Amino acid sequence: MFDINKIRKDFPILERKITDGNKLIYFDNAATSQKPKVVIDSLVKYYENYNANIHRGVHKMAEEATCAYEEVRQKVKSFIGARNEDEVIFTRNTTESLNLLAYSLGELFVNEGDEILLSEMEHHSNIIPWYILRSRKKIKVKFIPITDNYELDYKSLEQLVTKKTKIISLTHKSNVLGTVNNIKKIAQIAKANGAVFIVDAAQSAPHLSVDFQDLGCDFLVFSSHKMCGPTGVGVLVGRREYLEKMPPFLGGGEMIRKVTFEDFTTNDLPWKFEAGTPNIADVIAFGVAIDYLQNIGLENIYKYECELTEYALDKLKQFDFLKIYGAKDCNKRAGIITFSNPVVHPHDIATIVDQYGIAIRAGHHCAQPLMKKLNVSATARASFYFYNTKEEIDLFVYALKKAFDYFAIGACNELIKGKINAKQNATTTR
Amino acid sequence: MFDINKIRKDFPILERKITDGNKLIYFDNAATSQKPKVVIDSLVKYYENYNANIHRGVHKMAEEATCAYEEVRQKVKSFIGARNEDEVIFTRNTTESLNLLAYSLGELFVNEGDEILLSEMEHHSNIIPWYILRSRKKIKVKFIPITDNYELDYKSLEQLVTKKTKIISLTHKSNVLGTVNNIKKIAQIAKANGAVFIVDAAQSAPHLSVDFQDLGCDFLVFSSHKMCGPTGVGVLVGRREYLEKMPPFLGGGEMIRKVTFEDFTTNDLPWKFEAGTPNIADVIAFGVAIDYLQNIGLENIYKYECELTEYALDKLKQFDFLKIYGAKDCNKRAGIITFSNPVVHPHDIATIVDQYGIAIRAGHHCAQPLMKKLNVSATARASFYFYNTKEEIDLFVYALKKAFDYFAIGACNELIKGKINAKQNATTTR
Amino acid sequence: MQNKTLPQLDDLYKEIILEHYRNPHGREPLSKVNYQAEGMNPLCGDEVKLTLQLDSENDKKIEKVHIEGHGCSISVASGSMLADILKGKTIAEAKEISKYLKEIMHDKINDTEIDIGDLEALCGVKKFPVRIKCALLPWTTFEEALLGHEHVEIS
Amino acid sequence: MQNKTLPQLDDLYKEIILEHYRNPHGREPLSKVNYQAEGMNPLCGDEVKLTLQLDSENDKKIEKVHIEGHGCSISVASGSMLADILKGKTIAEAKEISKYLKEIMHDKINDTEIDIGDLEALCGVKKFPVRIKCALLPWTTFEEALLGHEHVEIS
Ligand SMILES: Cc1ncc(COP(=O)(O)O)c(C=O)c1O
Ligand SMILES: Cc1ncc(COP(=O)(O)O)c(C=O)c1O
């Protein structure tokens, strides 16, 4: 059923040679995923056969393009378990979806003195839009702390939610820790306190089976490019009760019903929130990506990624000086392994493994506050997707070992083990 | 030099058959343009070879993708005559660029009682963002009238600009009338009155040689999809003096310098205005589109389109009952022919010519206020691009004739000529 | 060279449709208004204003329909036919016809056998998906008018 | 199977760079501060804090450099070398060295012949474009420090 060799053949880029003789090993999937041929083909098919602006055209191609575009809404609806396709809005990316919400919900019901509740493990995309809202309305932004096990501190959460809490906006799965938060539980807390609950599913939608209705949140956002789809497409799923009352975010063609020299009225949902010519080709290709993922099966993807993660964590045990962030239980951090060590800087690690054709990420992963909390300036992150293999992990571990060896010439070996501090050691060897 | 047969071969879609035996004749270019093979190929090349998230990656593909993406900024800079590439910002489309400006300039310096000056020929994209701003700040939105020659009324313009006018935002070329406005002249008026001047170049950038510095405006916006590039990419070019002071629009990854649990600082230009994962693949392909257009030469494109327009207008003379909107002088309305007639509704015309494989647009063209001004509810529009031919125009005129004939069976012939009014005529024939 | 025969078009523009378009019915003013609504297709700008006058003795029967606005041949003809066919029908019957037409347009199987007169001619629109909205605009507006009234009754 | 020899890496991580990284210079506190600036690379999180102490008799000469922060081997080594090489240089000479290094990194032709000592080892970074910023961070911060001071003088 889950045939990894067959799957790998679907991704042309996996044949790419990065350095002489070294094939690409792509472990930067949390940043963006690779695309199967069917998705790429669909772009070509669109531009070579029925490229036209949508919704207002009478001619054949406009009709074809409109149908294909709107069909993807249906697909997203069933993929994510939304109630109705008019609750599915296309944006550019997760970031834009969150900005739309911060702006529009902000205009709708956030007032001076109100509070927005985020967590310490949020991506910048789920922090800055709220800081920007705070600059317009005098509100407070609070952060739910994380525990020593790299999980949300649910006790603190319950204390932090008050009558003033208008919005709770949390990541479903951390892009650094891999932690998967208990959204259902939080949805209940949010509901009990009358807070609107937004879930950032940028890291979960590609890897877990996510059901909007089952989760019980009010809004859910994610990006096409992290789930085999093209860049330039994001999704915002929300409850009609809110979407209908919310003021428009971007104004222009498509989102209007009637415009006069005096005023305008907005179009029906979902178009009310889609202004201007949409990213038609990429939305259509995103539909193909969803089909592709569903064909493989999100459960299969999740299971396989857990397997990979467990395998990798086990292999990494040999580097006893490595600090690995995230839950011990693989099922709770599927696919993401973030680590640091006292001697070799994440950037140097990334550069060295890159020489072996291995792409990992090093830095703050757009989560500077979390880095601060973890008390590091940067970390290295390997993130898997269903086309990765154990053999690739073996090579990664091999390359990592080379990196540590490289930096640990002579006495530095000692240093890596953290037994002697850097300065003492250096003075004796010089 | 300008070899139309060679050019047509660059566009795979022109081989498409719409109805049995009828090849596509695409006259809906003002809505969106078709794409040459090199642009489509560049998408495939990106996804098959170096798809990676940009700017923060250390690995090889991240570096390649970042370079390719940033190179396009250079290309746009020289294409549009900007001073510096950090004054070039990538958005989703013209609409988003205008919303960004309305929001950010609005926050920066628009206050109660201020005025925004638009014109009667604006696209909804250049009206609604200002209406939305008006809903937050108590300001006035005023419209410069158009003359009987379908041009801007420059006299009224000068009267409408006052000390209260904070922003003037105008289209360079009308998507309905084809009228090209005298931006240089208006830029002087704006400057003299201390107003910020925004130019909507969505319809001009694809067809005319547009030079930002020469025009003398403060901001210029346009869309990739109307100029041989993919959907999902827009451009905002602006003066650094403003961009530096303007508050950010969308918040998230990429646009920040430093984020803490308390606050954030913004990144340098242009990234300050590019939040989240950009539409990397499409921006890179847009760069290829720019190269392609520059290879052909904007002057050549303009000249050829004028030729086509003159030819078409001449042929349309045979339908003496047609009302054609726009300047008499072809050089002032290159490429766009909008018309109506008292009997056959634009929708019916579009459906009938569609049967001959001809794609034109019918409706309000996202310019409802202008329709009101022209005193019609809808019009038909044929809009050309450099890959169109006189033979295609001949077929269009043939199909149009069929449409008129179709509706003019029997006494209705008379009707079309406008000699007898509909009701009278109908009662006599029944 | 483009093909010059257009069999499909004759399905769309049946002579009867063109006749209704040229000489639309339902333009005479009403003596009273029981239901009314304005319909609009934001995509193309077509507008319909529809008013119903019920039987003065029996509020269940439609005595007369007035319809005006502007639009393409399909929406105008459809409105004209609506004015013809709904005249004298009970509201229940009228709703049935409206539902029936919608189902035909969206190619849903429908076992009901209703005599829809000239409306039959509209069925050709099915083959032109973008134009279905044009054909249904007057009917949607009709339903809105009824709902509007019902809505008023409920609140 | 991946290739296991990595000739390129030796260009980047010359032994002298690793030595500076392991034992960075310029960590001793200064007795006074004439110029200072903080540099940061927002993409990777590297941070540098640089302070300069000038010759007490002759304000034109750099007596000592203090540098701290955190970063990768390249930025730390570059900072350490900066502390070494700028010691005893006039500000004009120091600026010259900074300019020279930048030009080398961006592959611009430069006819100047300056003895840059250990800095020579940094030239291998050229082949790793993403890492150039790491190598230049301390130097950009140094220039900012000077500018900052000049700026204060001007206003
Ligand atoms: C004059 C003008 N302005 C703005 C737009 C909006 O462009 P987009 O839909 O790409 O945002 C268009 C195109 O429809 C246009 O013609
Ligand atoms: C948890 C999380 N939220 C939001 C984002 C932002 O996604 P995008 O860059 O597609 O807007 C990301 C990805 O970088 C993410 O990992």
PDB file of C-alpha atoms in Angstrom, chain B residues 119-345:
ATOM      1  CA  SER B 119     -11.225  59.082 -11.026  1.00  0.00           C
ATOM      2  CA  GLU B 120     -14.452  57.909 -12.614  1.00  0.00           C
ATOM      3  CA  MET B 121     -12.556  55.380 -14.715  1.00  0.00           C
ATOM      4  CA  GLU B 122     -11.041  53.384 -11.864  1.00  0.00           C
ATOM      5  CA  HIS B 123     -11.142  49.624 -11.522  1.00  0.00           C
ATOM      6  CA  HIS B 124     -12.815  48.400  -8.304  1.00  0.00           C
ATOM      7  CA  SER B 125      -9.334  47.559  -7.027  1.00  0.00           C
ATOM      8  CA  ASN B 126      -8.535  51.235  -6.880  1.00  0.00           C
ATOM      9  CA  ILE B 127     -11.831  52.194  -5.234  1.00  0.00           C
ATOM     10  CA  ILE B 128     -12.688  49.667  -2.525  1.00  0.00           C
ATOM     11  CA  PRO B 129      -9.385  49.857  -0.593  1.00  0.00           C
ATOM     12  CA  TRP B 130     -10.053  53.580  -0.177  1.00  0.00           C
ATOM     13  CA  TYR B 131     -13.666  52.972   0.868  1.00  0.00           C
ATOM     14  CA  ILE B 132     -12.335  50.526   3.458  1.00  0.00           C
ATOM     15  CA  LEU B 133      -9.858  53.132   4.687  1.00  0.00           C
ATOM     16  CA  ARG B 134     -12.735  55.613   4.863  1.00  0.00           C
ATOM     17  CA  SER B 135     -14.592  53.193   7.152  1.00  0.00           C
ATOM     18  CA  ARG B 136     -11.690  53.386   9.641  1.00  0.00           C
ATOM     19  CA  LYS B 137     -10.763  57.035   9.333  1.00  0.00           C
ATOM     20  CA  LYS B 138     -13.373  59.652   8.623  1.00  0.00           C
ATOM     21  CA  ILE B 139     -12.202  60.844   5.241  1.00  0.00           C
ATOM     22  CA  LYS B 140     -13.692  61.756   1.872  1.00  0.00           C
ATOM     23  CA  VAL B 141     -13.186  59.888  -1.386  1.00  0.00           C
ATOM     24  CA  LYS B 142     -13.656  62.079  -4.477  1.00  0.00           C
ATOM     25  CA  PHE B 143     -13.771  61.208  -8.142  1.00  0.00           C
ATOM     26  CA  ILE B 144     -12.258  63.186 -10.999  1.00  0.00           C
ATOM     27  CA  PRO B 145     -14.871  63.175 -13.798  1.00  0.00           C
ATOM     28  CA  ILE B 146     -14.208  62.034 -17.328  1.00  0.00           C
ATOM     29  CA  THR B 147     -14.983  64.125 -20.395  1.00  0.00           C
ATOM     30  CA  ASP B 148     -17.187  63.282 -23.357  1.00  0.00           C
ATOM     31  CA  ASN B 149     -14.029  62.142 -25.109  1.00  0.00           C
ATOM     32  CA  TYR B 150     -13.541  59.521 -22.427  1.00  0.00           C
ATOM     33  CA  GLU B 151     -10.509  61.275 -21.036  1.00  0.00           C
ATOM     34  CA  LEU B 152      -9.710  62.558 -17.571  1.00  0.00           C
ATOM     35  CA  ASP B 153     -11.090  66.040 -17.038  1.00  0.00           C
ATOM     36  CA  TYR B 154      -7.802  67.732 -16.168  1.00  0.00           C
ATOM     37  CA  LYS B 155      -9.487  71.031 -15.397  1.00  0.00           C
ATOM     38  CA  SER B 156     -11.693  69.418 -12.754  1.00  0.00           C
ATOM     39  CA  LEU B 157      -8.673  67.589 -11.459  1.00  0.00           C
ATOM     40  CA  GLU B 158      -6.900  70.825 -10.694  1.00  0.00           C
ATOM     41  CA  GLN B 159      -9.952  72.147  -8.931  1.00  0.00           C
ATOM     42  CA  LEU B 160     -10.450  68.975  -6.914  1.00  0.00           C
ATOM     43  CA  VAL B 161      -6.909  68.909  -5.557  1.00  0.00           C
ATOM     44  CA  THR B 162      -6.753  70.899  -2.358  1.00  0.00           C
ATOM     45  CA  LYS B 163      -4.656  71.072   0.781  1.00  0.00           C
ATOM     46  CA  LYS B 164      -6.873  68.320   2.152  1.00  0.00           C
ATOM     47  CA  THR B 165      -5.913  65.927  -0.658  1.00  0.00           C
ATOM     48  CA  LYS B 166      -3.519  63.469   0.905  1.00  0.00           C
ATOM     49  CA  ILE B 167      -3.465  60.863  -1.817  1.00  0.00           C
ATOM     50  CA  ILE B 168      -4.206  60.816  -5.542  1.00  0.00           C
ATOM     51  CA  SER B 169      -4.578  57.311  -6.940  1.00  0.00           C
ATOM     52  CA  LEU B 170      -5.254  56.884 -10.646  1.00  0.00           C
ATOM     53  CA  THR B 171      -5.112  54.296 -13.346  1.00  0.00           C
ATOM     54  CA  HIS B 172      -2.440  54.746 -15.984  1.00  0.00           C
ATOM     55  CA  LYS B 173      -4.600  53.116 -18.639  1.00  0.00           C
ATOM     56  CA  SER B 174      -8.307  52.395 -18.288  1.00  0.00           C
ATOM     57  CA  ASN B 175      -9.260  48.725 -18.610  1.00  0.00           C
ATOM     58  CA  VAL B 176     -12.559  49.755 -20.236  1.00  0.00           C
ATOM     59  CA  LEU B 177     -11.846  52.835 -22.309  1.00  0.00           C
ATOM     60  CA  GLY B 178      -8.233  52.163 -23.088  1.00  0.00           C
ATOM     61  CA  THR B 179      -7.563  55.804 -22.274  1.00  0.00           C
ATOM     62  CA  VAL B 180      -3.962  56.471 -21.285  1.00  0.00           C
ATOM     63  CA  ASN B 181      -3.747  59.230 -18.706  1.00  0.00           C
ATOM     64  CA  ASN B 182      -1.103  61.920 -18.614  1.00  0.00           C
ATOM     65  CA  ILE B 183       0.707  60.765 -15.514  1.00  0.00           C
ATOM     66  CA  LYS B 184       3.638  63.159 -15.818  1.00  0.00           C
ATOM     67  CA  LYS B 185       1.324  66.134 -15.808  1.00  0.00           C
ATOM     68  CA  ILE B 186      -0.676  64.839 -12.842  1.00  0.00           C
ATOM     69  CA  ALA B 187       2.532  64.042 -10.957  1.00  0.00           C
ATOM     70  CA  GLN B 188       3.411  67.732 -11.133  1.00  0.00           C
ATOM     71  CA  ILE B 189       0.007  68.752  -9.853  1.00  0.00           C
ATOM     72  CA  ALA B 190       0.271  66.203  -7.030  1.00  0.00           C
ATOM     73  CA  LYS B 191       3.725  67.401  -6.075  1.00  0.00           C
ATOM     74  CA  ALA B 192       2.696  71.046  -6.134  1.00  0.00           C
ATOM     75  CA  ASN B 193      -0.107  70.202  -3.716  1.00  0.00           C
ATOM     76  CA  GLY B 194       1.864  67.894  -1.461  1.00  0.00           C
ATOM     77  CA  ALA B 195      -0.247  64.859  -2.296  1.00  0.00           C
ATOM     78  CA  VAL B 196       1.153  61.340  -2.573  1.00  0.00           C
ATOM     79  CA  PHE B 197       0.540  60.030  -6.087  1.00  0.00           C
ATOM     80  CA  ILE B 198      -0.190  56.350  -6.785  1.00  0.00           C
ATOM     81  CA  VAL B 199      -0.433  54.958 -10.314  1.00  0.00           C
ATOM     82  CA  ASP B 200      -2.296  51.756 -11.158  1.00  0.00           C
ATOM     83  CA  ALA B 201      -0.254  50.394 -14.058  1.00  0.00           C
ATOM     84  CA  ALA B 202      -2.090  47.055 -14.306  1.00  0.00           C
ATOM     85  CA  GLN B 203      -3.110  47.837 -17.890  1.00  0.00           C
ATOM     86  CA  SER B 204      -0.127  49.924 -18.942  1.00  0.00           C
ATOM     87  CA  ALA B 205       2.883  47.908 -17.775  1.00  0.00           C
ATOM     88  CA  PRO B 206       2.043  45.003 -20.139  1.00  0.00           C
ATOM     89  CA  HIS B 207       1.585  47.224 -23.188  1.00  0.00           C
ATOM     90  CA  LEU B 208       3.550  50.456 -22.914  1.00  0.00           C
ATOM     91  CA  SER B 209       7.072  51.253 -21.960  1.00  0.00           C
ATOM     92  CA  VAL B 210       6.556  52.514 -18.398  1.00  0.00           C
ATOM     93  CA  ASP B 211       9.307  54.346 -16.538  1.00  0.00           C
ATOM     94  CA  PHE B 212       8.661  54.941 -12.859  1.00  0.00           C
ATOM     95  CA  GLN B 213      11.190  57.703 -12.418  1.00  0.00           C
ATOM     96  CA  ASP B 214      10.248  59.442 -15.623  1.00  0.00           C
ATOM     97  CA  LEU B 215       6.539  59.397 -14.749  1.00  0.00           C
ATOM     98  CA  GLY B 216       7.352  61.077 -11.466  1.00  0.00           C
ATOM     99  CA  CYS B 217       4.723  59.332  -9.341  1.00  0.00           C
ATOM    100  CA  ASP B 218       5.391  58.036  -5.820  1.00  0.00           C
ATOM    101  CA  PHE B 219       4.047  54.512  -6.189  1.00  0.00           C
ATOM    102  CA  LEU B 220       3.312  52.250  -9.132  1.00  0.00           C
ATOM    103  CA  VAL B 221       1.515  48.889  -9.027  1.00  0.00           C
ATOM    104  CA  PHE B 222       0.874  46.114 -11.536  1.00  0.00           C
ATOM    105  CA  SER B 223       0.213  42.364 -11.958  1.00  0.00           C
ATOM    106  CA  SER B 224       2.340  39.618 -13.467  1.00  0.00           C
ATOM    107  CA  HIS B 225      -0.603  37.693 -14.917  1.00  0.00           C
ATOM    108  CA  LYS B 226      -1.520  40.452 -17.366  1.00  0.00           C
ATOM    109  CA  MET B 227       1.991  40.546 -18.823  1.00  0.00           C
ATOM    110  CA  CYS B 228       2.854  36.977 -19.759  1.00  0.00           C
ATOM    111  CA  GLY B 229       3.724  35.993 -16.183  1.00  0.00           C
ATOM    112  CA  PRO B 230       1.949  33.530 -13.909  1.00  0.00           C
ATOM    113  CA  THR B 231      -1.000  34.279 -11.649  1.00  0.00           C
ATOM    114  CA  GLY B 232      -0.269  35.067  -8.009  1.00  0.00           C
ATOM    115  CA  VAL B 233       2.357  37.797  -8.384  1.00  0.00           C
ATOM    116  CA  GLY B 234       1.919  41.537  -8.114  1.00  0.00           C
ATOM    117  CA  VAL B 235       4.386  44.371  -7.842  1.00  0.00           C
ATOM    118  CA  LEU B 236       4.522  47.528  -5.777  1.00  0.00           C
ATOM    119  CA  VAL B 237       7.222  50.012  -6.652  1.00  0.00           C
ATOM    120  CA  GLY B 238       7.626  52.980  -4.370  1.00  0.00           C
ATOM    121  CA  ARG B 239       9.895  55.690  -3.104  1.00  0.00           C
ATOM    122  CA  ARG B 240      12.088  54.672  -0.235  1.00  0.00           C
ATOM    123  CA  GLU B 241      11.349  57.936   1.604  1.00  0.00           C
ATOM    124  CA  TYR B 242       7.793  56.705   2.083  1.00  0.00           C
ATOM    125  CA  LEU B 243       8.377  52.972   2.295  1.00  0.00           C
ATOM    126  CA  GLU B 244      10.804  53.443   5.163  1.00  0.00           C
ATOM    127  CA  LYS B 245       8.332  55.429   7.221  1.00  0.00           C
ATOM    128  CA  MET B 246       5.291  53.326   6.411  1.00  0.00           C
ATOM    129  CA  PRO B 247       4.155  50.823   9.034  1.00  0.00           C
ATOM    130  CA  PRO B 248       4.140  47.168   7.936  1.00  0.00           C
ATOM    131  CA  PHE B 249       0.991  45.739   6.361  1.00  0.00           C
ATOM    132  CA  LEU B 250       1.157  41.974   6.823  1.00  0.00           C
ATOM    133  CA  GLY B 251       3.149  40.601   9.744  1.00  0.00           C
ATOM    134  CA  GLY B 252       4.961  37.284   9.969  1.00  0.00           C
ATOM    135  CA  GLY B 253       8.165  35.545   8.965  1.00  0.00           C
ATOM    136  CA  GLU B 254      10.542  37.302   6.604  1.00  0.00           C
ATOM    137  CA  MET B 255       9.370  40.852   7.376  1.00  0.00           C
ATOM    138  CA  ILE B 256      10.899  41.008  10.860  1.00  0.00           C
ATOM    139  CA  ARG B 257      14.331  41.759  12.230  1.00  0.00           C
ATOM    140  CA  LYS B 258      13.846  40.827  15.844  1.00  0.00           C
ATOM    141  CA  VAL B 259      10.884  39.418  17.729  1.00  0.00           C
ATOM    142  CA  THR B 260      10.543  39.125  21.497  1.00  0.00           C
ATOM    143  CA  PHE B 261       7.696  38.292  23.836  1.00  0.00           C
ATOM    144  CA  GLU B 262       7.217  42.056  24.120  1.00  0.00           C
ATOM    145  CA  ASP B 263       7.611  43.523  20.657  1.00  0.00           C
ATOM    146  CA  PHE B 264       9.174  43.326  17.207  1.00  0.00           C
ATOM    147  CA  THR B 265      11.276  45.372  14.820  1.00  0.00           C
ATOM    148  CA  THR B 266      10.856  45.258  11.064  1.00  0.00           C
ATOM    149  CA  ASN B 267      13.328  44.005   8.497  1.00  0.00           C
ATOM    150  CA  ASP B 268      14.956  46.259   5.902  1.00  0.00           C
ATOM    151  CA  LEU B 269      13.227  47.149   2.676  1.00  0.00           C
ATOM    152  CA  PRO B 270      11.881  45.463   0.637  1.00  0.00           C
ATOM    153  CA  TRP B 271      11.361  42.442   2.922  1.00  0.00           C
ATOM    154  CA  LYS B 272       9.575  44.567   5.501  1.00  0.00           C
ATOM    155  CA  PHE B 273       6.537  44.311   3.235  1.00  0.00           C
ATOM    156  CA  GLU B 274       6.866  40.646   2.250  1.00  0.00           C
ATOM    157  CA  ALA B 275       5.446  38.485   5.024  1.00  0.00           C
ATOM    158  CA  GLY B 276       5.513  34.699   5.062  1.00  0.00           C
ATOM    159  CA  THR B 277       6.705  32.327   2.379  1.00  0.00           C
ATOM    160  CA  PRO B 278       6.523  34.255  -0.898  1.00  0.00           C
ATOM    161  CA  ASN B 279       5.156  32.882  -4.147  1.00  0.00           C
ATOM    162  CA  ILE B 280       8.694  31.845  -5.026  1.00  0.00           C
ATOM    163  CA  ALA B 281       8.095  29.770  -8.165  1.00  0.00           C
ATOM    164  CA  ASP B 282       5.816  32.344  -9.750  1.00  0.00           C
ATOM    165  CA  VAL B 283       8.066  35.296  -8.965  1.00  0.00           C
ATOM    166  CA  ILE B 284      10.932  33.482 -10.674  1.00  0.00           C
ATOM    167  CA  ALA B 285       8.728  32.694 -13.681  1.00  0.00           C
ATOM    168  CA  PHE B 286       7.627  36.322 -13.761  1.00  0.00           C
ATOM    169  CA  GLY B 287      11.279  37.241 -14.211  1.00  0.00           C
ATOM    170  CA  VAL B 288      11.316  35.064 -17.327  1.00  0.00           C
ATOM    171  CA  ALA B 289       8.183  36.856 -18.586  1.00  0.00           C
ATOM    172  CA  ILE B 290       9.909  40.204 -18.174  1.00  0.00           C
ATOM    173  CA  ASP B 291      12.904  38.973 -20.149  1.00  0.00           C
ATOM    174  CA  TYR B 292      10.551  37.702 -22.820  1.00  0.00           C
ATOM    175  CA  LEU B 293       8.702  41.028 -23.115  1.00  0.00           C
ATOM    176  CA  GLN B 294      11.925  42.999 -23.175  1.00  0.00           C
ATOM    177  CA  ASN B 295      13.246  40.769 -25.901  1.00  0.00           C
ATOM    178  CA  ILE B 296      10.303  41.621 -28.086  1.00  0.00           C
ATOM    179  CA  GLY B 297      10.467  45.224 -26.984  1.00  0.00           C
ATOM    180  CA  LEU B 298       7.665  47.217 -25.407  1.00  0.00           C
ATOM    181  CA  GLU B 299       7.842  49.783 -28.208  1.00  0.00           C
ATOM    182  CA  ASN B 300       7.256  47.071 -30.788  1.00  0.00           C
ATOM    183  CA  ILE B 301       4.389  45.677 -28.772  1.00  0.00           C
ATOM    184  CA  TYR B 302       2.759  49.067 -28.480  1.00  0.00           C
ATOM    185  CA  LYS B 303       3.154  49.848 -32.180  1.00  0.00           C
ATOM    186  CA  TYR B 304       1.743  46.518 -33.251  1.00  0.00           C
ATOM    187  CA  GLU B 305      -1.223  46.772 -30.895  1.00  0.00           C
ATOM    188  CA  CYS B 306      -2.042  50.234 -32.230  1.00  0.00           C
ATOM    189  CA  GLU B 307      -2.024  48.761 -35.705  1.00  0.00           C
ATOM    190  CA  LEU B 308      -4.391  45.981 -34.668  1.00  0.00           C
ATOM    191  CA  THR B 309      -6.702  48.434 -32.946  1.00  0.00           C
ATOM    192  CA  GLU B 310      -6.842  50.751 -35.924  1.00  0.00           C
ATOM    193  CA  TYR B 311      -7.595  47.809 -38.177  1.00  0.00           C
ATOM    194  CA  ALA B 312     -10.360  46.554 -35.908  1.00  0.00           C
ATOM    195  CA  LEU B 313     -11.961  49.957 -35.428  1.00  0.00           C
ATOM    196  CA  ASP B 314     -12.038  50.392 -39.155  1.00  0.00           C
ATOM    197  CA  LYS B 315     -13.731  47.027 -39.664  1.00  0.00           C
ATOM    198  CA  LEU B 316     -16.251  47.726 -36.942  1.00  0.00           C
ATOM    199  CA  LYS B 317     -17.423  50.828 -38.772  1.00  0.00           C
ATOM    200  CA  GLN B 318     -19.746  48.618 -40.828  1.00  0.00           C
ATOM    201  CA  PHE B 319     -21.914  48.154 -37.720  1.00  0.00           C
ATOM    202  CA  ASP B 320     -23.205  51.696 -37.621  1.00  0.00           C
ATOM    203  CA  PHE B 321     -25.493  50.914 -34.676  1.00  0.00           C
ATOM    204  CA  LEU B 322     -22.512  50.022 -32.433  1.00  0.00           C
ATOM    205  CA  LYS B 323     -21.554  52.408 -29.708  1.00  0.00           C
ATOM    206  CA  ILE B 324     -17.802  52.269 -29.193  1.00  0.00           C
ATOM    207  CA  TYR B 325     -16.382  53.795 -26.038  1.00  0.00           C
ATOM    208  CA  GLY B 326     -12.957  55.376 -25.894  1.00  0.00           C
ATOM    209  CA  ALA B 327     -10.777  57.890 -27.678  1.00  0.00           C
ATOM    210  CA  LYS B 328     -10.993  58.158 -31.446  1.00  0.00           C
ATOM    211  CA  ASP B 329      -7.206  58.252 -31.681  1.00  0.00           C
ATOM    212  CA  CYS B 330      -5.882  54.681 -31.706  1.00  0.00           C
ATOM    213  CA  ASN B 331      -2.650  55.683 -30.042  1.00  0.00           C
ATOM    214  CA  LYS B 332      -4.625  56.758 -27.010  1.00  0.00           C
ATOM    215  CA  ARG B 333      -6.549  53.525 -26.533  1.00  0.00           C
ATOM    216  CA  ALA B 334      -4.204  50.891 -27.812  1.00  0.00           C
ATOM    217  CA  GLY B 335      -5.466  47.371 -27.558  1.00  0.00           C
ATOM    218  CA  ILE B 336      -8.866  47.861 -25.958  1.00  0.00           C
ATOM    219  CA  ILE B 337     -12.193  48.128 -27.771  1.00  0.00           C
ATOM    220  CA  THR B 338     -15.283  48.322 -25.603  1.00  0.00           C
ATOM    221  CA  PHE B 339     -18.706  48.557 -27.195  1.00  0.00           C
ATOM    222  CA  SER B 340     -22.426  48.114 -26.770  1.00  0.00           C
ATOM    223  CA  ASN B 341     -25.516  48.250 -28.951  1.00  0.00           C
ATOM    224  CA  PRO B 342     -29.198  48.744 -28.278  1.00  0.00           C
ATOM    225  CA  VAL B 343     -30.378  45.205 -29.056  1.00  0.00           C
ATOM    226  CA  VAL B 344     -27.927  42.387 -28.564  1.00  0.00           C
ATOM    227  CA  HIS B 345     -26.805  42.213 -24.948  1.00  0.00           C
TER     228      HIS B 345
END
